[in-house]
XYZ file of C-alpha atoms in Angstrom:
652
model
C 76.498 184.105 40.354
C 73.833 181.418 39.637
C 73.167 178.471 41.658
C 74.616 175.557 39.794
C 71.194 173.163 39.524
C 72.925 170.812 37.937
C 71.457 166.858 39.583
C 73.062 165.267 42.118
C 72.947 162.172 40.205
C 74.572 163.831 36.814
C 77.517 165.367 39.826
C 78.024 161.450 40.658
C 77.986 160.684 37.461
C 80.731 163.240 36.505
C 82.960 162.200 39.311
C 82.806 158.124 38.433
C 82.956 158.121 35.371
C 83.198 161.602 33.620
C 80.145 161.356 31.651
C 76.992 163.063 32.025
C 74.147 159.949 32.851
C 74.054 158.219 35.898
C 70.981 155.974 37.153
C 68.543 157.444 39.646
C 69.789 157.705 43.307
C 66.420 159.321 44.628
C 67.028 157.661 47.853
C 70.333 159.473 48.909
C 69.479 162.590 47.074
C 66.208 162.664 49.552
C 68.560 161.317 52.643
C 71.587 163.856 51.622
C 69.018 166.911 51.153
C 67.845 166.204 55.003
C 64.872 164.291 54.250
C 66.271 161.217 56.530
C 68.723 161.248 58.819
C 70.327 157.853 58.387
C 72.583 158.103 62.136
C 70.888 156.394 64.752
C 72.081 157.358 68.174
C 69.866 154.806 70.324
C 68.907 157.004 73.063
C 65.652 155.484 73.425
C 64.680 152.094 74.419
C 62.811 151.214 71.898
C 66.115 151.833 69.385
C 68.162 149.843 71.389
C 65.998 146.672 71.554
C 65.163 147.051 67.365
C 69.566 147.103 67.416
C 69.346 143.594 68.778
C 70.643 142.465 65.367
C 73.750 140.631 63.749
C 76.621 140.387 66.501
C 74.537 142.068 69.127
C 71.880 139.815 69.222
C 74.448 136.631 69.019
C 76.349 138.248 71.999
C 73.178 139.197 74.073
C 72.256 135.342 73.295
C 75.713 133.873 74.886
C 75.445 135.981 77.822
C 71.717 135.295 78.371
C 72.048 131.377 77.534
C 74.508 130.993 79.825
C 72.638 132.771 82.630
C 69.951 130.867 82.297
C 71.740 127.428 82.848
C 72.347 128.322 85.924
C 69.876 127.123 88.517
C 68.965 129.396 91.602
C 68.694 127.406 94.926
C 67.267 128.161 97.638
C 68.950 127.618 101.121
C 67.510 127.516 104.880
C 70.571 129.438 107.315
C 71.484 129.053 110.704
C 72.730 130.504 113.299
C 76.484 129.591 112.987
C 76.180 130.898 109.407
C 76.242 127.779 107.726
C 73.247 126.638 105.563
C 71.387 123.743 104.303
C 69.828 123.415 100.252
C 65.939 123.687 100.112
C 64.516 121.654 97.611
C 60.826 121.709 98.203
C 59.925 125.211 99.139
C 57.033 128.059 97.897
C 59.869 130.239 97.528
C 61.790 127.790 94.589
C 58.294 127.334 93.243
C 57.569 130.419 92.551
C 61.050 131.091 90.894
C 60.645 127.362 88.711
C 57.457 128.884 87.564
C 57.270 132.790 87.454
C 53.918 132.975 85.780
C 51.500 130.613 83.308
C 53.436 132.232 80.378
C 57.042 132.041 81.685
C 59.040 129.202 82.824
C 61.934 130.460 84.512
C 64.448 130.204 81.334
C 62.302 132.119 78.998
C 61.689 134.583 82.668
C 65.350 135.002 82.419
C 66.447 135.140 79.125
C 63.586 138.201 78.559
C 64.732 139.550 81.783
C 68.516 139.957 81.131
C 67.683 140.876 77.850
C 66.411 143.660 78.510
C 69.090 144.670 81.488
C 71.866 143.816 78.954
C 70.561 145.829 75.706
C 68.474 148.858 77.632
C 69.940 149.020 81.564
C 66.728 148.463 83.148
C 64.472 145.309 83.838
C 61.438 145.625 85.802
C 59.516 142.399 87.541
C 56.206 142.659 88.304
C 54.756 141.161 91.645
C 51.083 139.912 91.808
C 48.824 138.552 94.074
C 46.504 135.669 93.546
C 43.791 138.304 92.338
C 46.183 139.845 89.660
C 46.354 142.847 91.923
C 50.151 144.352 92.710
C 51.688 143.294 96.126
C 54.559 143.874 98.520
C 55.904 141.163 99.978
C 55.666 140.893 103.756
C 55.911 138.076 106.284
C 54.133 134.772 105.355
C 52.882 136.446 102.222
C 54.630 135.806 98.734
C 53.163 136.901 95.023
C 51.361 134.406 93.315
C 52.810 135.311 90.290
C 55.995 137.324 89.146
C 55.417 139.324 85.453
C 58.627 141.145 83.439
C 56.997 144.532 82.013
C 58.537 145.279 78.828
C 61.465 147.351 79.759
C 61.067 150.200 76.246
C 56.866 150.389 77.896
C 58.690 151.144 81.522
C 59.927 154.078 82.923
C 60.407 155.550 86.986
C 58.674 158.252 88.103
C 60.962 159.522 90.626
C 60.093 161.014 93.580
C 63.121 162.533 94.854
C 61.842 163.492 98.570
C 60.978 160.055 99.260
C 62.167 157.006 96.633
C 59.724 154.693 98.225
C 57.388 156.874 96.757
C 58.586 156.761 93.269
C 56.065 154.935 90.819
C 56.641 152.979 87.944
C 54.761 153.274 84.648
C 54.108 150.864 82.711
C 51.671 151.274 79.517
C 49.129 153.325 80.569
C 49.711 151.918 84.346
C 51.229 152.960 87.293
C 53.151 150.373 90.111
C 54.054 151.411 93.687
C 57.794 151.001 93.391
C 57.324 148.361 96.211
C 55.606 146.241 94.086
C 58.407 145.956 91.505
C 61.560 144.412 91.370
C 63.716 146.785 89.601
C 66.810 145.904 88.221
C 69.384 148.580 86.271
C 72.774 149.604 85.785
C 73.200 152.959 87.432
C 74.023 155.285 84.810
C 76.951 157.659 86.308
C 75.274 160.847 84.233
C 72.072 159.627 86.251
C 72.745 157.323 89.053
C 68.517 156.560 89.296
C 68.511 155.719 85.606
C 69.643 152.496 83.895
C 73.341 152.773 81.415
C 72.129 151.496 77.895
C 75.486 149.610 76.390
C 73.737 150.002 73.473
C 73.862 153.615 73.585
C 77.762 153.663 74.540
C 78.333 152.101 71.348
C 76.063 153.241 69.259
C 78.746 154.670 66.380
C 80.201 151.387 66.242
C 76.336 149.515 65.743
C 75.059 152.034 63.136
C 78.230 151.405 61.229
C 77.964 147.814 61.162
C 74.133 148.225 60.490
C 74.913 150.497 57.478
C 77.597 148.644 56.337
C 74.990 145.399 56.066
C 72.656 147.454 54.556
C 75.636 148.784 51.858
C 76.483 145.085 51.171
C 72.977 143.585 51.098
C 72.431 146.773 48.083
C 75.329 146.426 46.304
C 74.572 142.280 45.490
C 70.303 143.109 45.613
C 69.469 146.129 44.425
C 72.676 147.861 42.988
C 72.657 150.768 45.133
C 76.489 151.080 43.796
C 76.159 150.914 40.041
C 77.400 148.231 38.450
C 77.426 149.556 35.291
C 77.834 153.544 33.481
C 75.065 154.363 31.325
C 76.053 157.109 28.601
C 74.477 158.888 26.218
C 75.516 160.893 22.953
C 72.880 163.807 23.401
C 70.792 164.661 26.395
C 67.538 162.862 26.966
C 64.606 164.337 27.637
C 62.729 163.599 30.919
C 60.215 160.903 29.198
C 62.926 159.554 28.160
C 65.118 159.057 30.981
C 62.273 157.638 32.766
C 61.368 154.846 30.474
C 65.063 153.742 30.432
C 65.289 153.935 34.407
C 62.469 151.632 34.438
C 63.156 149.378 32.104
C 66.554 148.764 33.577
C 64.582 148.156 36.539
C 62.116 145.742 35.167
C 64.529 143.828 33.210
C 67.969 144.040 34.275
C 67.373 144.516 38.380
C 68.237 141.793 41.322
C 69.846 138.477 41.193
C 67.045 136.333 38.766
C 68.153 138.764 35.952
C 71.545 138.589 36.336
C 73.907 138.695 33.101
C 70.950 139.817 30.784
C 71.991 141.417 27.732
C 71.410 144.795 27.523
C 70.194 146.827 24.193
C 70.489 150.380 24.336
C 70.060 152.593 21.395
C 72.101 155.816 20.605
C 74.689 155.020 23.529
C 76.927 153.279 25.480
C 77.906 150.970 28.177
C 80.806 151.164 30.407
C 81.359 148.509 33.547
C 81.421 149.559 36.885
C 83.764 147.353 38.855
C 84.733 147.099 42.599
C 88.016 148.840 43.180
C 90.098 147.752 46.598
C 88.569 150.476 49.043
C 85.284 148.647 48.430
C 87.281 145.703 49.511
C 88.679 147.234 51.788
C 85.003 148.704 52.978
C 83.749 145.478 53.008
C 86.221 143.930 55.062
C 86.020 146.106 57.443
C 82.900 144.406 58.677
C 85.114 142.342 60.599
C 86.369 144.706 62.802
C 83.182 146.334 63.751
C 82.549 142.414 64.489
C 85.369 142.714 66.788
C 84.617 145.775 68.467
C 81.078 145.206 69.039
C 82.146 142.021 70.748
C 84.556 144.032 72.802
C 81.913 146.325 73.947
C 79.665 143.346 74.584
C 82.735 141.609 76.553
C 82.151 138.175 74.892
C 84.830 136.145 73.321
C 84.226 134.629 70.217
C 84.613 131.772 71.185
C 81.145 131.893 72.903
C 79.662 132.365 69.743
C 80.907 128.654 67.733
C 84.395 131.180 66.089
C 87.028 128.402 67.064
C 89.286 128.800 63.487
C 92.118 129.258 66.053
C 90.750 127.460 69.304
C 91.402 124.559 71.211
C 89.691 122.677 74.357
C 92.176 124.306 76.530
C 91.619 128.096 75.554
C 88.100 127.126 74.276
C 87.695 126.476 78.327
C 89.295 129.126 79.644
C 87.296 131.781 76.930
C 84.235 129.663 79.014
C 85.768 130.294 82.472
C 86.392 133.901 81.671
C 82.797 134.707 80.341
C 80.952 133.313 83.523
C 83.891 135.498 85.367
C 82.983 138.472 83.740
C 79.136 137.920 82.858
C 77.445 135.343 84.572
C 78.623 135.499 88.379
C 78.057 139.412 88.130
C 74.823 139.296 86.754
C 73.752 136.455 88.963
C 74.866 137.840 92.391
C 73.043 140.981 91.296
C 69.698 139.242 90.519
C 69.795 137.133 93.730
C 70.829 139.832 95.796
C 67.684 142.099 94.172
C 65.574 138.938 94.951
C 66.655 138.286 98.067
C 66.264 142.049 99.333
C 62.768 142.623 97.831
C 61.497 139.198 97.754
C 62.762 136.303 100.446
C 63.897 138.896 103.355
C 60.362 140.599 103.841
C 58.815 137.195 103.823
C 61.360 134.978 105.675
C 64.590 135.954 106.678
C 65.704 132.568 107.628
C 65.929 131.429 103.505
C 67.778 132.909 100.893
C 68.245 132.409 97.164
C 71.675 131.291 95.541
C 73.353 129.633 92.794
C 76.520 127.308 92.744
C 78.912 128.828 90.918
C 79.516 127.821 86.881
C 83.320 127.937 87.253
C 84.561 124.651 88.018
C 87.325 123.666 89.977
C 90.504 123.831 88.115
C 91.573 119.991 88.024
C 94.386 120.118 86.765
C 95.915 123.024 88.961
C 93.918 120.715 92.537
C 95.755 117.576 91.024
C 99.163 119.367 90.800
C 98.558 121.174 94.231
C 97.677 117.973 95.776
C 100.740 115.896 94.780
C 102.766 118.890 95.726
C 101.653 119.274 99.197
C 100.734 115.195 100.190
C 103.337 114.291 102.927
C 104.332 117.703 102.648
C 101.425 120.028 104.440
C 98.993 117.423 103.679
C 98.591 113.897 104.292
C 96.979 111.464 102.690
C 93.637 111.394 104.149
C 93.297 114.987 103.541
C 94.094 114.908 99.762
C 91.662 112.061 99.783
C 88.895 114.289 101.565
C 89.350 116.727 98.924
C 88.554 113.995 96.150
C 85.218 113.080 98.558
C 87.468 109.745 99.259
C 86.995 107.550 102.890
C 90.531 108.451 104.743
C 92.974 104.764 104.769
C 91.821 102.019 106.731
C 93.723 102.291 110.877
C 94.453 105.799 110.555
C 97.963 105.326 108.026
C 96.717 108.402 105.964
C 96.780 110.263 108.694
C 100.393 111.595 108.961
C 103.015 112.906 107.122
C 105.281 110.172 106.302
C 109.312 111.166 104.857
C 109.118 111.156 100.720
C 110.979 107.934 99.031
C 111.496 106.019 102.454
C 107.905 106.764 103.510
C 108.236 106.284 106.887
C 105.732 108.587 109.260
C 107.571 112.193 110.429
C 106.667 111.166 113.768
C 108.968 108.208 114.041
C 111.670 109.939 112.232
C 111.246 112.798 114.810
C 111.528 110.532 118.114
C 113.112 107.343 116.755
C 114.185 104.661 118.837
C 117.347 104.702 120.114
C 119.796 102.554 118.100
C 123.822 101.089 119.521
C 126.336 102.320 117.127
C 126.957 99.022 114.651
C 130.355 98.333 116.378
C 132.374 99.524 118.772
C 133.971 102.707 118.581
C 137.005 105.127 120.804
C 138.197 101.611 122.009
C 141.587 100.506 120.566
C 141.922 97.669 122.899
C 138.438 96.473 120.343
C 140.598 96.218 117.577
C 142.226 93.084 119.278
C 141.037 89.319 118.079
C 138.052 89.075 120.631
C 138.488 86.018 122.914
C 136.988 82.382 121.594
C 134.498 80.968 124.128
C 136.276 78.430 125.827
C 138.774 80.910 126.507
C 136.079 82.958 128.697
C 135.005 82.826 132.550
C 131.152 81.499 133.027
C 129.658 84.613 134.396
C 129.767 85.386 138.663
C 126.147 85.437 139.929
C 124.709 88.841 140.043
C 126.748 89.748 136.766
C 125.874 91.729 134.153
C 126.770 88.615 131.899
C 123.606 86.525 130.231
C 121.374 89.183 131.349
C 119.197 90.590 128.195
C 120.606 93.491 126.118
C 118.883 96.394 126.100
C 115.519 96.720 123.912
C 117.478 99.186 121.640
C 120.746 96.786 120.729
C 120.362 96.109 117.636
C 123.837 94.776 115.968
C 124.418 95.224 112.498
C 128.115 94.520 112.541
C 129.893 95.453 109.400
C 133.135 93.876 108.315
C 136.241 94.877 109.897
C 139.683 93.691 110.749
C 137.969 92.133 114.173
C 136.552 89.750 111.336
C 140.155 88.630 109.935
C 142.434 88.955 113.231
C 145.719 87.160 111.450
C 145.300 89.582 108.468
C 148.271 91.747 108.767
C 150.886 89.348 111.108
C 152.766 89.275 108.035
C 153.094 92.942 107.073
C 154.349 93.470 110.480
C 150.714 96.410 110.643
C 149.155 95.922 114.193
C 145.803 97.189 113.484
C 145.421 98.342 116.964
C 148.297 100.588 117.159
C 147.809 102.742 113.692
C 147.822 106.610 113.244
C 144.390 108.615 114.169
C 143.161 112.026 113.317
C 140.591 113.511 114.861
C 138.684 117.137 115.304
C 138.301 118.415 117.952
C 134.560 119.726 118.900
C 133.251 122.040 122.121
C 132.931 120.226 125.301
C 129.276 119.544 125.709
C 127.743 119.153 129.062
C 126.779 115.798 130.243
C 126.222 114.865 134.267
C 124.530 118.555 134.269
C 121.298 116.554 132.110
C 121.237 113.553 134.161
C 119.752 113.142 137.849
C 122.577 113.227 140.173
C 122.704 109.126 141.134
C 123.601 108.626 137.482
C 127.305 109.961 138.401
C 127.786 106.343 139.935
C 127.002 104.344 136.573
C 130.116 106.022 134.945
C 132.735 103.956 134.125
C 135.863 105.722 134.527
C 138.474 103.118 133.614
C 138.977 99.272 132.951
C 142.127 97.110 132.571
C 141.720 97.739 128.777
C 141.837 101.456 128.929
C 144.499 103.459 129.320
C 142.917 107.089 128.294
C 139.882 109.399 129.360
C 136.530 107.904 129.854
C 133.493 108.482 132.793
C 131.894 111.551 130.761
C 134.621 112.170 128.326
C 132.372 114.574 126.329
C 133.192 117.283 129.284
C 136.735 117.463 128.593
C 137.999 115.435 125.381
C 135.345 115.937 122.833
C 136.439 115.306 119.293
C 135.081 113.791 116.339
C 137.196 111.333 114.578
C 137.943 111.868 110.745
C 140.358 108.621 109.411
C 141.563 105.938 111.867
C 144.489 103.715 110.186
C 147.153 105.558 109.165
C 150.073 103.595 108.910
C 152.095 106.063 110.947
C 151.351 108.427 114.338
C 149.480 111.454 113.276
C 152.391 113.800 114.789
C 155.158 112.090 113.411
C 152.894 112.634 109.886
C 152.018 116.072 110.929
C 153.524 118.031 108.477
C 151.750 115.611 105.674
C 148.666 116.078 107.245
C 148.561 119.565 107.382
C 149.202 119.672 103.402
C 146.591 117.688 102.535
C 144.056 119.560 104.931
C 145.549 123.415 103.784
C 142.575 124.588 102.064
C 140.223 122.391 104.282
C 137.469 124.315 106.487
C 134.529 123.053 108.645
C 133.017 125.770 111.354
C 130.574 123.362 112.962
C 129.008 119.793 112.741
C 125.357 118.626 113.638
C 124.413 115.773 115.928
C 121.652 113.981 114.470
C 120.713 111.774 117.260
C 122.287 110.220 120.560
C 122.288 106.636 120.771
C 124.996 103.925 121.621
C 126.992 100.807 121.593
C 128.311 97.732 123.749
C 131.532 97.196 124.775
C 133.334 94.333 126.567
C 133.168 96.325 129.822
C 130.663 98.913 129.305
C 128.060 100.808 127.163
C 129.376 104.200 125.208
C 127.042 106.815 124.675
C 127.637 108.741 121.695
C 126.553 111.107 119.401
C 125.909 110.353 115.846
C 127.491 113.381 113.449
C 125.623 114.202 110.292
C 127.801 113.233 107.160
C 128.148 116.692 105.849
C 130.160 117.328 102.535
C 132.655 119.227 104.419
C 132.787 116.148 107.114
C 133.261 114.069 104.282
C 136.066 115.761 101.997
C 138.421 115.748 105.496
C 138.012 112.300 105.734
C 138.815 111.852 102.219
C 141.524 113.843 101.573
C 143.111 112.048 104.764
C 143.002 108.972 102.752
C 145.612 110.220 100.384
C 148.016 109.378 103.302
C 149.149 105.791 103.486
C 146.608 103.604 105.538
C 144.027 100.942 106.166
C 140.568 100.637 106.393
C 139.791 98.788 109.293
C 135.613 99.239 108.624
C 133.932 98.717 105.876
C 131.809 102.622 106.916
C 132.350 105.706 108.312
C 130.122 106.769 110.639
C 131.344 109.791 112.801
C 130.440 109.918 115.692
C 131.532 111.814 119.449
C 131.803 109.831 122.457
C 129.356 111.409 125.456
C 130.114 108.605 128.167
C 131.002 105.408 129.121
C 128.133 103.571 131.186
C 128.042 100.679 133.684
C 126.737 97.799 131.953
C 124.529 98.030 135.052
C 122.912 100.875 134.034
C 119.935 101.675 132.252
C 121.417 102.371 128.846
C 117.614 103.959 127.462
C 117.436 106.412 130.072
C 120.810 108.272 129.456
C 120.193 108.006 125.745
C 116.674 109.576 126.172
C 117.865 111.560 128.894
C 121.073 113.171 126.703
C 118.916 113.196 123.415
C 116.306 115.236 124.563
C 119.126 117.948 125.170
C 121.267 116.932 121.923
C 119.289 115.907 119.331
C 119.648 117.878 116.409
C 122.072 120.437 117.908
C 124.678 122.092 116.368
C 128.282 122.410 118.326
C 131.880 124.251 117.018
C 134.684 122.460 115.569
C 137.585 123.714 117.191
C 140.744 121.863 115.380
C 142.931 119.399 114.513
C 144.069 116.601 116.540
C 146.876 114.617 115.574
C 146.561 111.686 118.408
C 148.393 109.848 120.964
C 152.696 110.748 120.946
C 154.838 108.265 119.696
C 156.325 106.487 122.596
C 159.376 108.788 122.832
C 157.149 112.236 122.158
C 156.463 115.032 124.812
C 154.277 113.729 127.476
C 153.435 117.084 128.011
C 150.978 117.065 124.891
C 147.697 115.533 125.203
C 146.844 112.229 124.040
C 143.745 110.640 122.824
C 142.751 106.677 122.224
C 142.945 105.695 118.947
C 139.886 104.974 117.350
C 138.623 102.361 115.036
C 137.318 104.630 112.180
């Protein structure tokens, strides 16, 4: 069978349009027969650099620009390992000022140009008579030259790498006289990995996509019209109407020229959608270029959909991935090569382009001031002098803003008023009515530096209140619960036994240290009839009602007519609370204003030293937790069971 010799160009021509004319497409017909292989595969350096084009070049730019802001320091350690910032050094001179052609931006921006695009930089070190040197001690290089990294290349010696030299056009370098940099290639871990080469599909596409585009508007490599012809022309004259369409009709100044032809016709050749589509696509290899360049395009001025926020943290992220990494690397490579061998004591560095995150310090700050941190503290971290006389430095209680440290060992406060006393509830005497005080008397002397009376209104205030409702406010219902007997004499030094009071002409119940065998916790003095005679109301409105345990928050005390009472102040739990309240459904009085619960510990000579059984029991106390046990109903009625216990009746 014959080889079909038809033209490629008449084969095109059949396929676009059906006809048998289609202008000359030497070029492809030359590429197509294997005359040029159009798929570049950037093995060599020299490829890779000419691919720093389009969206490689503008991401090799961000990542180089942004190194390059970055100033190296140079810092003198010590011992301790801390360290001090150089700023007048040979060492930072030589890095301001590389060489008479380089400053140090245009030193790095060539130097991490080539690491970025080929996987190997190479610095050259001279002395002050242009000849290579090692550094050693005392001796830097005069100057520091990069060597075009495509001219470079190692000669390996793989006995002894020390021994390796580097060539350089023409030249050859002891490998101790350059500072190589590179990206160990995993295939060959002495050779540097080319991202270049890794994506080198994805770069020839977009560069023959731009070349596609920049033909089809410039020199119509895609027809954009179908010549045809009624009989076959001869080769003169297919030639002459090639070039004249050429000549005259060609590129963007001849544009829209009409077009004569004889003994033919002309049919339009118009983009369909997969040229769209083709051209399009030019974004994506955008994308994945930039992907394989890891840069955000943000860093290249694309904001359509960024703000300052993301705009920030698309900064943050590049110096994360790029500019820290490459950095550390380069200083480390400097610092091995070139600072160590002349002085260990120095070292290069950089401060580090990621900011502080204000916003999450400011937010960590307010959460942890007077928490974990006080004030001076957060104001050290703003470079703030700490508050004048040392009040920024401790933790002080949110909203009341008093210091922990007083809240934890308070003074010792009296209860407001007397409590466990019903013989208080009486009108106290007027003043005429009272006996000037015997010599030697606990009468006139000072209170006690923690009395501190805050007396709240109560039927004391208003003693003829009730004579007409036939209520004595002293003689009213009480209900109490009943707590585990706490220890008291055991706490105190033994000579404290004889400052117990045990009983006065007012009492007629328990006292000394009552704690050790009555301890309760009053819940609603004021019923208007005895707790046992109620106790079957009672009990229904406390059915469903539970408490396990209460909490002492502090021991303090108050003053009575004939002695001091040591109690323990009970934390006003919700449980504590709802008792009380749902006592108050029974018929009765308030005879104070508050409820503070309370459990009486002793009753103290007014001789005594009030402050030391307070501190004495509140060391032990404080804060402790102790088991409710029960109900108590209170005293009997006057005719009940003597057998049963009986407790005072307390005001509250």
């Amino acid at each position: 069978m014959p080889k079909d010799k038809t033209p490629l160009r008449v084969k095109i021509a059949s396929k676009i349009a059906g006809k048998a004319f289609v202008p000359s497409l030497a070029s492809i017909d030359a590429r197509l027969a294997g005359g040029v292989n159009i798929i570049h595969d950037y093995r060599d350096k020299q490829s890779q650099l000419e691919a720093n084009l389009g969206w490689v070049a503008a991401a090799n730019e961000a990542i180089v620009q942004r190194i390059q802001s970055v100033q190296i320091r140079l810092y003198l350690k010590h011992p301790d390992g801390t360290r001090e910032e150089v700023f007048d050094h040979d060492l930072l001179d030589l890095i301001k000022s590389p060489s008479a052609v380089h400053r140090y931006g245009q030193f790095a921006d060539l130097h991490h140009t080539y690491v970025n695009l080929t996987g190997e930089g190479y610095i050259l070190m001279l002395d002050r008579n242009g000849q290579p040197m090692e550094p050693s001690k005392g001796r830097l290089p005069a100057s520091l030259h990069i060597l075009p990294a495509h001219m470079t290349d190692l000669k390996l010696d793989k006995t002894n790498y020390y021994q390796s030299i580097v060539r350089c056009n023409g030249n050859e370098y002891p490998i101790n006289t350059v500072i190589r940099d590179f990206l160990p290639d995993p295939l060959d871990p002495y050779r540097g990995r080319s991202v270049i080469s890794q994506g080198a599909t994805t770069i020839d596409t977009d560069q023959q996509m731009k070349s596609w585009n920049r033909n089809v508007f410039a020199n119509d490599a895609r027809p954009g019209m179908v010549f045809t012809t009624h009989e076959e022309l001869s080769d003169e004259a297919y030639e002459r109407l090639n070039q004249q369409i050429k000549d005259q009709h060609s590129g963007a100044a001849n544009a829209y020229k009409p077009l004569l032809l004889e003994n033919g016709s002309v049919q339009p050749y118009m983009l369909n959608q997969r040229d769209l589509d083709f051209l399009s696509s030019r974004a994506f290899s955008r994308d994945e270029i930039l992907a394989m360049m890891r840069v955000s395009p943000a860093m290249l001025g694309m904001v359509e959909n960024v703000n300052k926020a993301n705009n920030e943290a698309a900064l943050q992220i590049h110096d994360v991935i790029h500019t820290i990494p490459k950095l550390t690397r380069k200083v480390e490579l400097l610092n091995a090569v070139l600072v160590t061998p002349y002085d260990r004591k120095y070292e290069y560095g950089f401060e580090s382009p990621v900011g502080e995150d204000q916003a999450a310090k400011l937010a960590e700050s307010s959460a942890g001031v007077n928490n974990w941190m006080t004030i001076d503290e957060v104001r050290a971290e703003y470079g703030l002098d700490p508050l004048p006389n040392g009040i920024g430095s401790q933790l002080y209680a949110q909203g009341i803003m008093t210091p922990l440290s007083v809240i934890s060992n308070p003074p010792k406060k009296p209860a407001t008023d007397p409590v466990d006393d019903p013989e208080d509830d009486e009108p106290e005497e007027k003043p005429e009515d009272k006996e000037p005080p015997k010599e030697g008397s606990s009468a006139g002397k000072a209170l006690p530096k923690r009395i501190q009376r805050q007396k709240q209104i109560s039927v004391n205030d208003f003693p003829d209140l009730y004579d007409d409702l036939d209520i004595d406010p002293s003689d009213l219902g009480c209900i109490m619960l009943d707590t585990e007997t706490l220890d008291v004499m055991k706490h105190l030094p033994e000579d404290f036994a004889d400052e117990l009071v045990h009983a006065t002409t007012r009492h007629d119940h328990a006292m000394g240290a009552v704690a050790e065998t009555e301890a309760h916790v009053t819940l609603l003095y004021g019923l208007l009839e005895n707790g046992n005679v109620w106790k079957d109301k009672v009990d229904t409105v406390l059915s469903d009602w539970k408490i396990e345990k209460v909490k002492i928050d502090e021991v303090g005390y108050f003053e009575t007519p004939d002695s001091y009472a040591v109690i323990a102040h009970i934390e006003k739990t919700p449980e504590l609370i709802d008792g009380r309240e749902r006592l108050t459904l029974l018929p009765h009085i308030q005879t104070f204003s508050e409820y503070k619960p309370h459990l009486t510990l002793a009753y103290v000579s007014k001789d005594a030293d009030v402050d030391k059984w307070v501190d004495a029991l509140g060391a032990v106390y404080n804060g402790t937790t102790i088991k409710a046990k029960g109900i108590n109903y209170g005293d009997l009625p006057d005719d009940g069971d003597e057998g049963k216990k009986s407790y005072p009746k307390p005001r509250r």
